[in-house]
Amino acid sequence: MLAALPLLQFAVVYAVFGVLAQPLVPGIQWGILVIPALFSLLFAAADRKKLLDNGHDETPNPVLGILAPLYLIARVAVIGPKSIAPLVVWVVLQAAAVVGVLVLLPMVLAAAISNG
């Protein structure tokens, strides 16, 4: 789930601002950043538990999950190169989400930048 978080975040942003056409109110940008960070922490903790259940003695600190790519990089460093797939998926989906915002929600992006 941690690797798919950019897709989930984009889907929610697109649904709210693209489909439902809700206005971008000042300060909502923080919610768009903080809520996924909280989910990222939960997913990192769940990932750590699964790694421990699968017999890994060392696991990355789930607090690193506040920034999903940091946790995923630490995961590769601790578990080894066989765990690189979630990091690659996260990078690809994050790039796709950025392109999606640029292409599908340019007015929302402009409003977010001007309110920033």
Coordinates of C-alpha atoms in Angstrom, one line a residue:
M1 CA 0.0 0.0 0.0
L2 CA 2.9 2.4 0.7
A3 CA 4.1 2.1 -2.9
A4 CA 0.6 2.9 -4.2
L5 CA 0.1 5.9 -2.0
P6 CA 0.8 8.5 -4.8
L7 CA -2.0 6.9 -6.8
L8 CA -4.4 7.0 -3.9
Q9 CA -3.5 10.6 -3.2
F10 CA -3.9 11.7 -6.8
A11 CA -7.3 9.8 -7.0
V12 CA -8.6 11.7 -4.0
V13 CA -7.3 15.1 -5.2
Y14 CA -8.7 14.5 -8.7
A15 CA -12.1 13.4 -7.4
V16 CA -12.4 16.4 -5.1
F17 CA -11.1 19.1 -7.3
G18 CA -11.6 17.6 -10.8
V19 CA -14.8 15.7 -10.7
L20 CA -16.6 17.4 -7.8
A21 CA -15.0 20.8 -8.7
Q22 CA -14.7 21.9 -5.1
P23 CA -12.9 25.2 -4.7
L24 CA -9.4 25.3 -3.4
V25 CA -9.7 27.0 0.0
P26 CA -6.6 28.5 1.6
G27 CA -4.8 26.0 3.8
I28 CA -6.2 22.9 2.2
Q29 CA -2.8 22.2 0.7
W30 CA -1.6 21.2 4.2
G31 CA -4.3 18.6 4.4
I32 CA -3.3 17.3 1.0
L33 CA 0.2 16.8 2.4
V34 CA -0.5 15.8 6.0
I35 CA -3.2 13.2 5.5
P36 CA -1.1 11.1 3.1
A37 CA 1.8 11.4 5.5
L38 CA -0.3 9.9 8.3
F39 CA -1.5 7.1 6.0
S40 CA 2.2 6.6 5.1
L41 CA 3.1 6.1 8.7
L42 CA 0.3 3.6 9.2
F43 CA 1.4 1.7 6.0
A44 CA 5.0 1.7 7.1
A45 CA 4.1 0.3 10.5
A46 CA 2.0 -2.4 8.8
D47 CA 4.9 -3.2 6.5
R48 CA 7.3 -3.4 9.4
K49 CA 5.0 -5.9 11.2
K50 CA 4.7 -8.0 8.0
L51 CA 8.5 -8.0 7.6
L52 CA 8.9 -9.1 11.2
D53 CA 6.3 -11.8 10.7
N54 CA 8.1 -13.0 7.6
G55 CA 11.3 -13.6 9.7
H56 CA 13.3 -10.4 9.1
D57 CA 15.3 -9.5 12.2
E58 CA 16.0 -6.0 11.1
T59 CA 13.5 -3.6 9.6
P60 CA 13.5 0.1 8.9
N61 CA 12.1 2.4 11.5
P62 CA 8.4 3.0 10.6
V63 CA 8.7 6.7 11.7
L64 CA 10.6 7.1 8.5
G65 CA 7.2 6.5 6.9
I66 CA 6.4 10.1 7.4
L67 CA 8.1 10.4 4.1
A68 CA 7.3 7.3 2.1
P69 CA 10.3 7.4 -0.2
L70 CA 12.6 7.7 2.8
Y71 CA 11.1 4.6 4.4
L72 CA 11.3 2.7 1.1
I73 CA 14.9 3.7 0.6
A74 CA 15.7 2.5 4.2
R75 CA 13.8 -0.7 3.5
V76 CA 16.0 -1.4 0.5
A77 CA 19.1 -0.6 2.7
V78 CA 18.0 -2.9 5.5
I79 CA 16.3 -5.7 3.6
G80 CA 18.4 -5.6 0.5
P81 CA 18.0 -5.1 -3.2
K82 CA 15.2 -7.7 -3.5
S83 CA 12.9 -5.1 -1.8
I84 CA 13.5 -2.4 -4.4
A85 CA 10.2 -3.0 -6.3
P86 CA 8.0 -0.9 -3.9
L87 CA 10.5 2.0 -4.2
V88 CA 10.4 1.8 -8.0
V89 CA 6.6 1.6 -8.0
W90 CA 6.4 4.6 -5.7
V91 CA 8.7 6.7 -8.0
V92 CA 6.8 5.7 -11.1
L93 CA 3.4 6.4 -9.5
Q94 CA 4.6 9.7 -8.0
A95 CA 5.8 10.9 -11.4
A96 CA 2.5 9.8 -13.0
A97 CA 0.6 11.8 -10.3
V98 CA 2.7 14.9 -10.9
V99 CA 2.0 14.6 -14.6
G100 CA -1.7 14.0 -13.9
V101 CA -1.9 17.2 -11.8
L102 CA -0.1 19.2 -14.5
V103 CA -2.3 17.9 -17.3
L104 CA -5.7 17.3 -15.6
L105 CA -5.7 19.9 -12.9
P106 CA -3.6 22.9 -14.0
M107 CA -6.1 25.5 -12.6
V108 CA -6.0 23.8 -9.2
L109 CA -2.2 23.7 -9.3
A110 CA -2.0 27.4 -10.2
A111 CA -4.5 28.2 -7.3
A112 CA -2.4 26.1 -4.9
I113 CA 0.8 27.9 -5.9
S114 CA -0.7 31.3 -5.6
N115 CA -2.3 30.5 -2.2
G116 CA 1.0 28.9 -1.0

